[in-house]
Tab-separated table of C-alpha atoms in Angstrom:
chain	number	residue	atom	x	y	z
A	1	MET	CA	-84.257	11.223	-23.928
A	2	SER	CA	-87.660	12.822	-24.291
A	3	ARG	CA	-89.712	13.971	-21.306
A	4	LEU	CA	-92.351	11.431	-22.236
A	5	LEU	CA	-89.835	8.790	-22.090
A	6	GLN	CA	-88.684	9.878	-18.795
A	7	ARG	CA	-92.197	9.927	-17.420
A	8	ARG	CA	-92.881	6.440	-18.797
A	9	ASN	CA	-89.710	5.095	-17.381
A	10	ARG	CA	-90.931	6.198	-13.962
A	11	GLU	CA	-94.437	4.687	-14.466
A	12	ALA	CA	-92.819	1.453	-15.675
A	13	GLN	CA	-90.513	1.310	-12.714
A	14	SER	CA	-93.450	1.547	-10.314
A	15	ALA	CA	-95.579	-0.827	-12.359
A	16	ALA	CA	-92.589	-3.436	-12.460
A	17	GLY	CA	-92.134	-2.909	-8.924
A	18	ALA	CA	-95.868	-3.898	-8.224
A	19	GLU	CA	-95.373	-7.037	-10.467
A	20	ARG	CA	-92.197	-7.967	-8.648
A	21	GLU	CA	-94.049	-7.840	-5.170
A	22	GLU	CA	-96.609	-10.076	-6.450
A	23	ARG	CA	-94.168	-12.395	-7.841
A	24	PRO	CA	-94.307	-15.898	-6.050
A	25	ASP	CA	-90.961	-17.348	-5.146
A	26	GLY	CA	-89.617	-20.651	-6.287
A	27	ALA	CA	-91.329	-22.581	-8.977
A	28	ALA	CA	-91.557	-21.824	-12.689
A	29	ARG	CA	-88.336	-19.992	-13.050
A	30	ALA	CA	-87.492	-21.852	-16.308
A	31	GLY	CA	-90.968	-21.163	-17.542
A	32	ARG	CA	-90.449	-17.348	-16.819
A	33	ARG	CA	-87.217	-17.549	-18.706
A	34	GLY	CA	-88.985	-18.846	-21.540
A	35	HIS	CA	-91.556	-16.354	-21.410
A	36	GLU	CA	-88.942	-13.435	-21.249
A	37	GLU	CA	-87.132	-14.811	-24.133
A	38	GLU	CA	-90.487	-14.981	-26.185
A	39	LEU	CA	-91.384	-11.569	-25.231
A	40	LEU	CA	-87.751	-10.262	-25.956
A	41	HIS	CA	-88.146	-11.619	-29.535
A	42	HIS	CA	-91.383	-9.881	-29.838
A	43	VAL	CA	-90.035	-6.744	-28.425
A	44	ALA	CA	-87.327	-6.553	-31.173
A	45	ALA	CA	-89.889	-6.914	-33.702
A	46	LEU	CA	-91.977	-4.138	-32.100
A	47	ARG	CA	-89.185	-1.623	-31.928
A	48	ARG	CA	-88.329	-2.335	-35.560
A	49	TYR	CA	-91.784	-1.800	-36.714
A	50	ALA	CA	-92.055	1.335	-34.499
A	51	LEU	CA	-88.820	2.576	-35.729
A	52	LEU	CA	-89.789	2.489	-39.309
A	53	LEU	CA	-93.380	3.747	-38.482
A	54	VAL	CA	-92.416	7.025	-36.602
A	55	GLY	CA	-88.883	7.458	-38.077
A	56	ASN	CA	-86.589	8.072	-35.056
A	57	PRO	CA	-85.358	5.579	-32.366
A	58	ASP	CA	-86.258	7.779	-29.316
A	59	ASP	CA	-89.998	8.035	-30.506
A	60	ALA	CA	-89.911	4.411	-31.445
A	61	ASP	CA	-88.759	3.441	-27.969
A	62	ASP	CA	-91.205	5.569	-26.482
A	63	LEU	CA	-94.101	3.959	-28.258
A	64	VAL	CA	-92.849	0.533	-27.533
A	65	GLN	CA	-92.448	1.446	-23.835
A	66	GLU	CA	-95.874	2.880	-23.623
A	67	ALA	CA	-97.246	-0.444	-25.170
A	68	LEU	CA	-95.488	-2.596	-22.632
A	69	VAL	CA	-96.603	-0.420	-19.744
A	70	ARG	CA	-100.307	-0.806	-21.157
A	71	VAL	CA	-99.887	-4.632	-21.504
A	72	LEU	CA	-98.655	-4.639	-17.860
A	73	VAL	CA	-101.379	-2.609	-16.534
A	74	ARG	CA	-104.382	-3.750	-18.645
A	75	THR	CA	-103.778	-7.548	-19.035
A	76	ARG	CA	-106.326	-9.437	-16.910
A	77	VAL	CA	-106.820	-13.162	-16.448
A	78	TRP	CA	-110.351	-13.117	-17.878
A	79	ARG	CA	-109.001	-11.828	-21.271
A	80	PRO	CA	-107.245	-14.747	-22.895
A	81	VAL	CA	-104.011	-13.785	-24.762
A	82	ARG	CA	-104.022	-16.658	-27.517
A	83	ASP	CA	-101.646	-14.890	-29.881
A	84	LEU	CA	-98.929	-12.923	-27.983
A	85	ARG	CA	-97.399	-11.373	-31.271
A	86	ALA	CA	-100.847	-10.094	-32.369
A	87	TYR	CA	-101.755	-8.900	-28.861
A	88	LEU	CA	-98.502	-6.838	-28.726
A	89	PHE	CA	-98.802	-5.366	-32.240
A	90	THR	CA	-102.502	-4.519	-31.589
A	91	THR	CA	-101.467	-2.652	-28.340
A	92	LEU	CA	-98.763	-0.789	-30.167
A	93	HIS	CA	-101.087	0.101	-33.000
A	94	ASN	CA	-103.609	1.537	-30.380
A	95	VAL	CA	-100.784	3.415	-28.653
A	96	PHE	CA	-99.534	4.674	-32.020
A	97	ILE	CA	-103.109	5.947	-32.923
A	98	ASP	CA	-103.550	7.654	-29.778
A	99	GLU	CA	-100.213	9.481	-30.337
A	100	LEU	CA	-101.225	10.317	-33.792
A	101	ARG	CA	-104.370	11.940	-32.251
A	102	ARG	CA	-102.428	13.764	-29.637
A	103	LYS	CA	-100.034	15.384	-32.094
A	104	ARG	CA	-102.490	15.828	-34.882
A	105	HIS	CA	-100.707	19.157	-35.940
A	106	THR	CA	-97.199	17.984	-35.499
A	107	PRO	CA	-95.639	16.503	-38.563
A	108	VAL	CA	-93.669	13.314	-38.299
A	109	LYS	CA	-90.201	13.854	-39.266
A	110	VAL	CA	-88.373	10.786	-40.550
A	111	ASP	CA	-84.637	10.733	-40.015
A	112	VAL	CA	-83.766	8.700	-43.256
A	113	GLU	CA	-80.132	8.969	-42.940
A	114	GLY	CA	-80.159	8.025	-39.119
A	115	LEU	CA	-82.319	5.057	-40.272
A	116	VAL	CA	-80.023	3.935	-43.013
A	117	ASP	CA	-77.112	4.437	-40.825
A	118	ARG	CA	-78.632	1.630	-38.556
A	119	LEU	CA	-79.171	-0.909	-41.261
A	120	ALA	CA	-76.812	-3.677	-41.048
A	121	ILE	CA	-76.397	-4.131	-44.773
A	122	PRO	CA	-74.502	-7.214	-45.870
A	123	ALA	CA	-71.760	-6.281	-48.150
A	124	GLY	CA	-72.257	-6.774	-51.949
A	125	GLN	CA	-75.799	-6.709	-51.629
A	126	THR	CA	-78.284	-3.837	-52.524
A	127	ASP	CA	-76.234	-0.878	-52.064
A	128	ARG	CA	-76.641	2.146	-49.369
A	129	LEU	CA	-78.347	4.436	-52.080
A	130	GLU	CA	-80.816	1.903	-53.136
A	131	TRP	CA	-81.559	1.352	-49.404
A	132	ARG	CA	-81.820	5.096	-48.853
A	133	ASP	CA	-84.241	5.627	-51.521
A	134	PHE	CA	-86.360	2.798	-50.280
A	135	VAL	CA	-86.582	3.945	-46.798
A	136	ARG	CA	-87.182	7.418	-48.009
A	137	ALA	CA	-90.135	6.156	-50.152
A	138	LEU	CA	-91.339	4.078	-47.311
A	139	SER	CA	-91.414	7.157	-44.912
A	140	ARG	CA	-93.590	9.301	-47.593
A	141	ILE	CA	-96.415	6.678	-48.136
A	142	PRO	CA	-99.560	7.542	-45.890
A	143	VAL	CA	-99.288	6.190	-42.496
A	144	GLU	CA	-102.164	3.731	-42.744
A	145	GLN	CA	-100.647	2.200	-45.707
A	146	ARG	CA	-97.212	2.096	-44.207
A	147	GLU	CA	-98.322	-0.034	-41.520
A	148	VAL	CA	-99.893	-2.633	-43.635
A	149	VAL	CA	-96.834	-2.758	-45.671
A	150	LEU	CA	-94.527	-3.071	-42.649
A	151	LEU	CA	-96.827	-5.619	-41.106
A	152	VAL	CA	-97.229	-7.927	-44.044
A	153	GLY	CA	-93.927	-7.280	-45.962
A	154	MET	CA	-91.528	-6.761	-43.143
A	155	GLU	CA	-92.886	-8.837	-40.344
A	156	GLY	CA	-94.476	-11.401	-42.307
A	157	LEU	CA	-98.039	-11.204	-40.894
A	158	SER	CA	-100.711	-12.621	-43.017
A	159	TYR	CA	-103.439	-10.530	-44.381
A	160	ALA	CA	-105.882	-11.776	-41.647
A	161	GLU	CA	-103.457	-11.311	-38.760
A	162	ALA	CA	-102.810	-7.878	-39.976
A	163	ALA	CA	-106.608	-7.131	-40.208
A	164	LYS	CA	-106.868	-8.359	-36.566
A	165	VAL	CA	-103.849	-6.120	-35.427
A	166	LEU	CA	-105.196	-3.023	-37.049
A	167	GLY	CA	-108.895	-3.603	-36.379
A	168	VAL	CA	-110.280	-3.400	-39.949
A	169	PRO	CA	-111.656	-5.900	-42.436
A	170	ILE	CA	-109.402	-7.956	-44.623
A	171	GLY	CA	-110.446	-6.224	-47.569
A	172	THR	CA	-109.288	-3.034	-46.190
A	173	VAL	CA	-105.926	-4.750	-45.438
A	174	MET	CA	-105.807	-5.868	-49.167
A	175	SER	CA	-106.678	-2.380	-50.433
A	176	ARG	CA	-104.250	-0.433	-48.373
A	177	LEU	CA	-101.443	-2.904	-49.077
A	178	SER	CA	-101.916	-2.525	-52.836
A	179	ARG	CA	-102.220	1.232	-52.833
A	180	GLY	CA	-99.231	1.395	-50.418
A	181	ARG	CA	-97.056	-0.942	-52.599
A	182	GLU	CA	-97.839	0.894	-55.738
A	183	ALA	CA	-96.878	4.257	-54.210
A	184	LEU	CA	-93.726	2.704	-52.958
A	185	ARG	CA	-93.133	1.502	-56.521
A	186	ARG	CA	-93.761	4.708	-58.041
A	187	LEU	CA	-91.751	6.752	-55.521
A	188	VAL	CA	-88.803	4.251	-55.878
A	189	HIS	CA	-89.092	4.544	-59.587
A	190	ARG	CA	-89.261	8.218	-59.519
A	191	ALA	CA	-85.772	8.232	-57.610
A	192	GLY	CA	-84.388	6.885	-60.972
A	193	PRO	CA	-81.725	4.625	-61.898
A	194	ARG	CA	-78.296	5.379	-60.686
A	195	LEU	CA	-74.934	5.147	-62.286
A	196	ARG	CA	-73.009	2.447	-60.796
A	197	VAL	CA	-69.212	1.560	-61.064
A	198	VAL	CA	-69.278	-1.696	-62.776
A	199	ASP	CA	-65.432	-1.958	-63.685
A	200	ARG	CA	-62.705	-0.054	-61.728
A	201	SER	CA	-60.068	-0.859	-64.143
B	1	MET	CA	-128.109	-10.221	-56.921
B	2	ILE	CA	-127.158	-6.738	-58.045
B	3	LEU	CA	-124.025	-6.609	-60.414
B	4	ARG	CA	-122.072	-3.251	-60.349
B	5	ARG	CA	-119.758	-2.416	-63.095
B	6	LEU	CA	-116.275	-1.551	-61.645
B	7	SER	CA	-114.739	1.696	-62.461
B	8	CYS	CA	-111.283	1.752	-64.244
B	9	HIS	CA	-109.798	2.809	-60.940
B	10	GLU	CA	-111.176	0.011	-59.058
B	11	VAL	CA	-110.121	-2.627	-61.707
B	12	ARG	CA	-106.512	-1.218	-61.642
B	13	GLU	CA	-106.649	-1.543	-57.905
B	14	SER	CA	-107.836	-5.182	-58.077
B	15	GLU	CA	-105.173	-5.992	-60.557
B	16	GLU	CA	-102.296	-4.375	-58.392
B	17	ALA	CA	-103.660	-6.227	-55.448
B	18	GLY	CA	-103.302	-9.481	-57.346
B	19	PHE	CA	-99.745	-8.652	-58.485
B	20	VAL	CA	-98.905	-7.665	-54.844
B	21	ALA	CA	-100.294	-10.966	-53.559
B	22	TRP	CA	-98.412	-12.981	-56.379
B	23	ALA	CA	-95.141	-10.945	-55.260
B	24	ASP	CA	-95.636	-11.793	-51.644
B	25	GLY	CA	-96.405	-15.412	-52.391
B	26	ALA	CA	-99.940	-15.122	-51.004
B	27	LEU	CA	-101.502	-16.632	-54.293
B	28	ARG	CA	-101.953	-20.368	-54.530
B	29	GLY	CA	-103.507	-22.733	-57.119
B	30	ARG	CA	-105.342	-21.918	-60.285
B	31	ARG	CA	-105.239	-18.105	-59.672
B	32	ALA	CA	-101.522	-18.199	-59.263
B	33	ARG	CA	-101.164	-20.026	-62.370
B	34	ARG	CA	-103.606	-17.740	-64.289
B	35	LEU	CA	-101.583	-14.737	-63.137
B	36	ALA	CA	-98.239	-16.291	-64.011
B	37	ARG	CA	-99.685	-16.730	-67.687
B	38	ARG	CA	-100.791	-13.181	-67.844
B	39	LEU	CA	-97.390	-11.705	-66.544
B	40	ALA	CA	-95.658	-13.710	-68.960
B	41	ALA	CA	-97.958	-12.476	-71.993
B	42	ASP	CA	-97.631	-8.783	-70.820
B	43	PRO	CA	-94.472	-7.322	-70.516
B	44	GLY	CA	-95.695	-4.138	-68.754
B	45	ALA	CA	-97.644	-6.040	-66.090
B	46	GLY	CA	-94.529	-8.483	-65.811
B	47	ALA	CA	-92.311	-5.520	-64.957
B	48	ARG	CA	-94.628	-4.199	-62.343
B	49	ALA	CA	-94.896	-7.512	-60.700
B	50	ALA	CA	-91.241	-7.853	-60.793
B	51	ALA	CA	-90.906	-4.543	-59.187
B	52	TYR	CA	-93.335	-5.716	-56.460
B	53	ARG	CA	-91.261	-8.876	-55.934
B	54	GLU	CA	-88.126	-6.726	-55.359
B	55	GLN	CA	-89.923	-4.721	-52.906
B	56	SER	CA	-91.037	-8.016	-51.136
B	57	GLU	CA	-87.515	-8.964	-50.668
B	58	MET	CA	-86.204	-5.563	-49.611
B	59	LEU	CA	-89.014	-5.361	-47.290
B	60	ALA	CA	-87.850	-8.975	-45.858
B	61	GLY	CA	-84.326	-7.557	-45.988
B	62	LEU	CA	-85.221	-4.811	-43.746
B	63	ARG	CA	-86.138	-7.184	-40.919
B	64	LEU	CA	-82.737	-8.942	-41.212
B	65	ALA	CA	-80.980	-5.380	-41.368
B	66	LEU	CA	-82.455	-4.371	-38.426
B	67	PRO	CA	-82.229	-7.015	-35.946
B	68	MET	CA	-82.760	-4.452	-33.039
B	69	ASN	CA	-80.557	-6.424	-30.565
B	70	ASP	CA	-79.300	-3.294	-28.881
B	71	THR	CA	-80.391	-2.319	-25.413
B	72	PRO	CA	-83.865	-0.600	-25.807
B	73	ASP	CA	-83.797	2.767	-24.167
B	74	PHE	CA	-86.409	2.032	-21.485
B	75	HIS	CA	-86.339	0.423	-17.981
B	76	PRO	CA	-84.621	-2.605	-17.998
B	77	GLU	CA	-87.295	-4.241	-15.469
B	78	LEU	CA	-90.055	-3.496	-17.751
B	79	VAL	CA	-89.715	-6.542	-20.147
B	80	GLY	CA	-89.173	-8.775	-17.108
B	81	ALA	CA	-92.329	-7.514	-15.445
B	82	VAL	CA	-94.543	-8.087	-18.591
B	83	ALA	CA	-93.082	-11.367	-18.942
B	84	ARG	CA	-94.025	-12.252	-15.343
B	85	ARG	CA	-97.569	-10.788	-15.955
B	86	LEU	CA	-98.122	-12.706	-18.996
B	87	GLN	CA	-96.959	-16.037	-17.563
B	88	ARG	CA	-99.288	-15.536	-14.507
B	89	VAL	CA	-102.244	-14.777	-16.816
B	90	ARG	CA	-101.438	-17.808	-18.875
B	91	ARG	CA	-101.185	-20.018	-15.778
B	92	ALA	CA	-104.443	-18.652	-14.536
B	93	GLN	CA	-106.101	-19.456	-17.667
B	94	ARG	CA	-104.756	-22.891	-17.889
B	95	ALA	CA	-106.007	-23.451	-14.277
B	96	ALA	CA	-109.425	-22.078	-15.077
B	97	ALA	CA	-109.665	-24.304	-18.103
B	98	GLY	CA	-108.639	-27.285	-16.244
B	99	ALA	CA	-111.035	-26.471	-13.404
B	100	ALA	CA	-113.739	-26.009	-16.008
B	101	VAL	CA	-112.942	-29.431	-17.399
B	102	ALA	CA	-112.945	-31.118	-13.926
B	103	LEU	CA	-116.267	-29.399	-13.213
B	104	LEU	CA	-117.898	-30.808	-16.235
B	105	ALA	CA	-116.563	-34.262	-15.510
B	106	LEU	CA	-117.796	-33.941	-11.951
B	107	CYS	CA	-121.167	-32.905	-12.898
B	108	GLY	CA	-121.372	-35.753	-15.402
B	109	VAL	CA	-120.307	-38.194	-12.814
B	110	TRP	CA	-122.828	-36.853	-10.242
B	111	TRP	CA	-125.603	-36.776	-12.846
B	112	ALA	CA	-125.096	-40.419	-13.747
B	113	ALA	CA	-124.517	-41.904	-10.215
B	114	GLY	CA	-123.971	-39.238	-7.564
B	115	PRO	CA	-126.141	-37.368	-5.119
B	116	PHE	CA	-127.972	-35.469	-8.143
B	117	SER	CA	-129.348	-38.688	-9.495
B	118	PRO	CA	-133.045	-39.289	-9.029
B	119	GLY	CA	-132.902	-42.690	-7.768
B	120	ASP	CA	-130.410	-42.597	-4.957
B	121	GLY	CA	-132.494	-41.383	-2.076
B	122	GLY	CA	-129.823	-38.890	-0.998
B	123	ARG	CA	-131.841	-36.045	-2.093
B	124	LEU	CA	-132.044	-32.398	-0.377
B	125	VAL	CA	-135.160	-31.764	1.521
B	126	ALA	CA	-138.007	-31.212	-0.963
B	127	GLY	CA	-138.808	-27.346	-0.914
B	128	ALA	CA	-135.934	-26.991	1.418
B	129	SER	CA	-135.461	-24.099	3.720
B	130	ALA	CA	-132.048	-22.429	3.451
B	131	SER	CA	-132.289	-21.414	7.106
B	132	ALA	CA	-131.378	-25.299	7.849
B	133	VAL	CA	-128.096	-25.035	6.091
B	134	THR	CA	-125.164	-24.534	8.311
B	135	ARG	CA	-122.131	-22.769	7.349
B	136	PRO	CA	-119.956	-24.902	5.207
B	137	ASP	CA	-116.453	-25.633	6.393
B	138	LEU	CA	-113.957	-24.611	3.814
B	139	SER	CA	-110.894	-24.642	5.937
B	140	ALA	CA	-109.581	-27.530	4.030
B	141	LEU	CA	-109.110	-25.178	1.263
B	142	GLY	CA	-107.193	-22.854	3.089
B	143	LEU	CA	-110.291	-20.481	3.439
B	144	SER	CA	-110.982	-18.333	6.487
B	145	ALA	CA	-114.587	-17.790	7.484
B	146	GLU	CA	-115.501	-14.093	7.997
B	147	GLY	CA	-119.259	-14.328	8.686
B	148	GLU	CA	-122.613	-14.372	7.176
B	149	GLU	CA	-123.979	-11.790	4.822
B	150	SER	CA	-127.502	-11.165	3.703
B	151	PRO	CA	-127.304	-9.681	0.225
B	152	VAL	CA	-130.881	-10.520	-0.968
B	153	PRO	CA	-133.963	-11.404	1.318
B	154	GLY	CA	-134.531	-15.030	1.232
B	155	VAL	CA	-130.688	-15.853	0.437
B	156	ARG	CA	-128.057	-16.952	2.581
B	157	ALA	CA	-124.485	-16.048	1.758
B	158	TRP	CA	-121.131	-16.609	3.724
B	159	LEU	CA	-118.125	-14.743	3.207
B	160	TYR	CA	-114.659	-16.304	3.327
B	161	ARG	CA	-111.118	-15.221	2.419
B	162	ASP	CA	-108.527	-17.110	0.485
B	163	ALA	CA	-104.784	-16.979	1.383
B	164	GLN	CA	-104.354	-13.892	-0.839
B	165	GLY	CA	-107.098	-12.237	1.151
B	166	ARG	CA	-109.489	-12.324	-1.778
B	167	PRO	CA	-113.201	-12.731	-1.062
B	168	VAL	CA	-115.004	-16.148	-1.603
B	169	ARG	CA	-118.680	-16.659	-0.974
B	170	VAL	CA	-121.065	-19.387	-0.616
B	171	VAL	CA	-124.730	-18.656	-1.589
B	172	VAL	CA	-127.689	-20.803	-1.032
B	173	ALA	CA	-131.188	-19.745	-2.112
B	174	VAL	CA	-134.542	-21.158	-2.995
B	175	GLY	CA	-135.488	-20.393	-6.634
B	176	GLU	CA	-133.620	-19.425	-9.536
B	177	GLU	CA	-134.632	-15.774	-9.280
B	178	ALA	CA	-133.556	-15.168	-5.914
B	179	MET	CA	-130.027	-16.813	-6.796
B	180	GLY	CA	-129.892	-14.672	-9.888
B	181	ARG	CA	-130.501	-11.445	-7.669
B	182	ALA	CA	-127.720	-12.627	-5.321
B	183	LEU	CA	-125.115	-13.100	-7.957
B	184	ALA	CA	-125.851	-9.788	-9.683
B	185	GLY	CA	-122.758	-7.492	-9.608
B	186	LEU	CA	-120.436	-10.470	-9.527
B	187	PRO	CA	-116.790	-8.984	-9.717
B	188	ARG	CA	-115.158	-9.590	-13.193
B	189	THR	CA	-112.185	-11.330	-11.480
B	190	HIS	CA	-114.623	-13.950	-9.990
B	191	VAL	CA	-116.415	-17.041	-11.257
B	192	ALA	CA	-119.650	-18.381	-9.945
B	193	VAL	CA	-120.026	-22.238	-9.841
B	194	GLN	CA	-123.666	-22.792	-9.439
B	195	TRP	CA	-125.788	-25.995	-9.093
B	196	ARG	CA	-129.266	-26.895	-8.466
B	197	ARG	CA	-131.184	-29.467	-6.499
B	198	GLY	CA	-134.811	-29.371	-6.817
B	199	ALA	CA	-135.795	-25.954	-5.770
B	200	VAL	CA	-132.584	-25.097	-4.061
B	201	SER	CA	-129.689	-23.500	-5.682
B	202	ALA	CA	-126.150	-23.325	-4.314
B	203	ALA	CA	-123.332	-21.240	-5.773
B	204	LEU	CA	-119.533	-21.067	-4.964
B	205	VAL	CA	-118.288	-17.570	-6.001
B	206	ALA	CA	-114.425	-17.432	-6.207
B	207	PRO	CA	-111.584	-15.829	-8.034
B	208	GLY	CA	-111.234	-17.218	-11.529
B	209	ASP	CA	-107.730	-18.829	-10.785
B	210	SER	CA	-108.696	-20.862	-7.683
B	211	PRO	CA	-107.715	-24.255	-8.320
B	212	TRP	CA	-109.959	-25.879	-5.712
B	213	LEU	CA	-113.479	-25.116	-7.280
B	214	ALA	CA	-114.289	-28.827	-7.712
B	215	GLN	CA	-113.251	-29.588	-4.141
B	216	GLY	CA	-115.213	-26.649	-2.755
B	217	MET	CA	-118.518	-27.816	-4.427
B	218	HIS	CA	-117.982	-31.056	-2.542
B	219	LEU	CA	-117.787	-29.553	0.631
B	220	VAL	CA	-120.717	-27.037	0.125
B	221	GLU	CA	-122.605	-30.000	-1.133
B	222	ALA	CA	-121.773	-31.882	2.198
B	223	ALA	CA	-122.999	-29.010	4.179
B	224	LEU	CA	-126.570	-28.963	2.642
B	225	PRO	CA	-129.357	-30.814	4.625
B	226	ARG	CA	-130.649	-34.048	3.029
B	227	GLU	CA	-133.909	-35.779	3.733
B	228	GLU	CA	-134.349	-39.348	4.766
B	229	PRO	CA	-134.345	-41.691	1.907
B	230	ALA	CA	-137.717	-41.786	0.424
B	231	VAL	CA	-137.364	-45.677	-0.049
B	232	ALA	CA	-135.447	-47.211	2.677
B	233	PRO	CA	-133.160	-50.077	2.059
B	234	VAL	CA	-134.681	-53.497	2.153
B	235	VAL	CA	-134.297	-54.971	5.692
B	236	PRO	CA	-135.025	-58.730	6.609
B	237	ALA	CA	-138.400	-58.799	8.416
B	238	ALA	CA	-138.486	-60.430	11.750
B	239	GLY	CA	-139.312	-63.972	12.170
B	240	ASP	CA	-140.194	-65.395	8.859
B	241	GLY	CA	-137.021	-64.612	6.789
B	242	ARG	CA	-139.036	-62.811	3.984
B	243	THR	CA	-138.000	-59.120	3.265
B	244	SER	CA	-140.253	-56.023	3.577
B	245	ALA	CA	-139.806	-52.273	3.256
B	246	PRO	CA	-141.164	-49.621	6.017
B	247	GLU	CA	-143.602	-47.009	4.717
B	248	PRO	CA	-141.921	-43.973	3.295
B	249	ALA	CA	-141.997	-40.758	5.276
B	250	SER	CA	-144.441	-38.211	4.147
B	251	PRO	CA	-142.744	-35.250	2.539
B	252	PRO	CA	-142.764	-31.921	4.570
B	253	GLU	CA	-145.540	-29.468	3.939
B	254	THR	CA	-143.994	-26.513	2.370
B	255	ASP	CA	-144.563	-23.831	-0.309
B	256	GLY	CA	-140.915	-23.621	-1.201
B	257	ARG	CA	-140.404	-20.019	0.058
B	258	SER	CA	-139.840	-20.411	3.579
B	259	LEU	CA	-136.258	-18.953	3.665
């Protein structure tokens, strides 16, 4: 576990402790469970997005943890949270941008094989080599294009939602998306067709 | 309107954006039909669009292939704590919205028939002096009185604490300007419910999630001094059975600044 993750664990522990002390006893237990389930669903999406963004599980969990700590520390009653998914993705994006600025000279190393190993690929569908080419191509497109491709293509956000999360105009989202998808198409195409065994007999 | 000729690069980018939108199912209506005709007529464009559609399927497949239901490598309490915080925030927002609706309704009722209506005779003393106001008793709301403050000359303010120890203030002033000065620097966690009666303004400053704001207004309102009715109720005159009204009291002489 990275040092940053350990530090964040300690911060999270103290923040969680503070929240527990403030928690009122008794009522709204069912509501709390519902909130937790909703949040867990979003946390899975955040971790998946972060994993494909930064390329390895430790850094991805670092990023998600930092985003959750930021939500815990900064969420205030006078700032309404209307769309929880957009709010969480926006926070994650901000944390990611801060990290990028901090590590400006450190290249992001994507563990493509490790990523492909984590994929639960259904048998008989697109084979592992194709997935590997696709994930590798995804890791090679510029990060601001990768963000849009993942938000829209993988997480299913609309162009307007993605624009809100990234804090850019919708035209920028469309432009980054088309350039990212075109780069992805060229990179996958360059990997070339592969020979496949069509008949073992 | 200034028309600009698009460069080849821009035209191509716009075309690719159309193919991507078509592949993502984001195109509808006439534009989608026009693009489908174009793709059918141009095999090169059709192949590119088909590649984008395959990409869309693989990207959606990534979501299914990475369910991320393993235990994350961070503190197990963190998600629960964030969920509790979000639940509290949503509850407070609902309470504030409810209080705002109740306040609006209350103000509407008061305006139509309550103590603010011009004809009911229950007005505050014209050009009232805030010094005549006694400290409102808000103990029914679970607030404990802490004492009087003098934030701005000519303004009276009382400090209370709610059950969580958070400060609540009642402010009475003559004139909008004095009230504005008294409420300057209001904490962001608090809301100020302010209302006016002639020259006198009153405000209740409380945490935004307080559920008793409307009730608090009633209690503060009750503590404000009222003048005798300008027109007394009609009473039977002695002897002849006819009715008459006594002469109205003359209003007190004041310049409205005698706080």
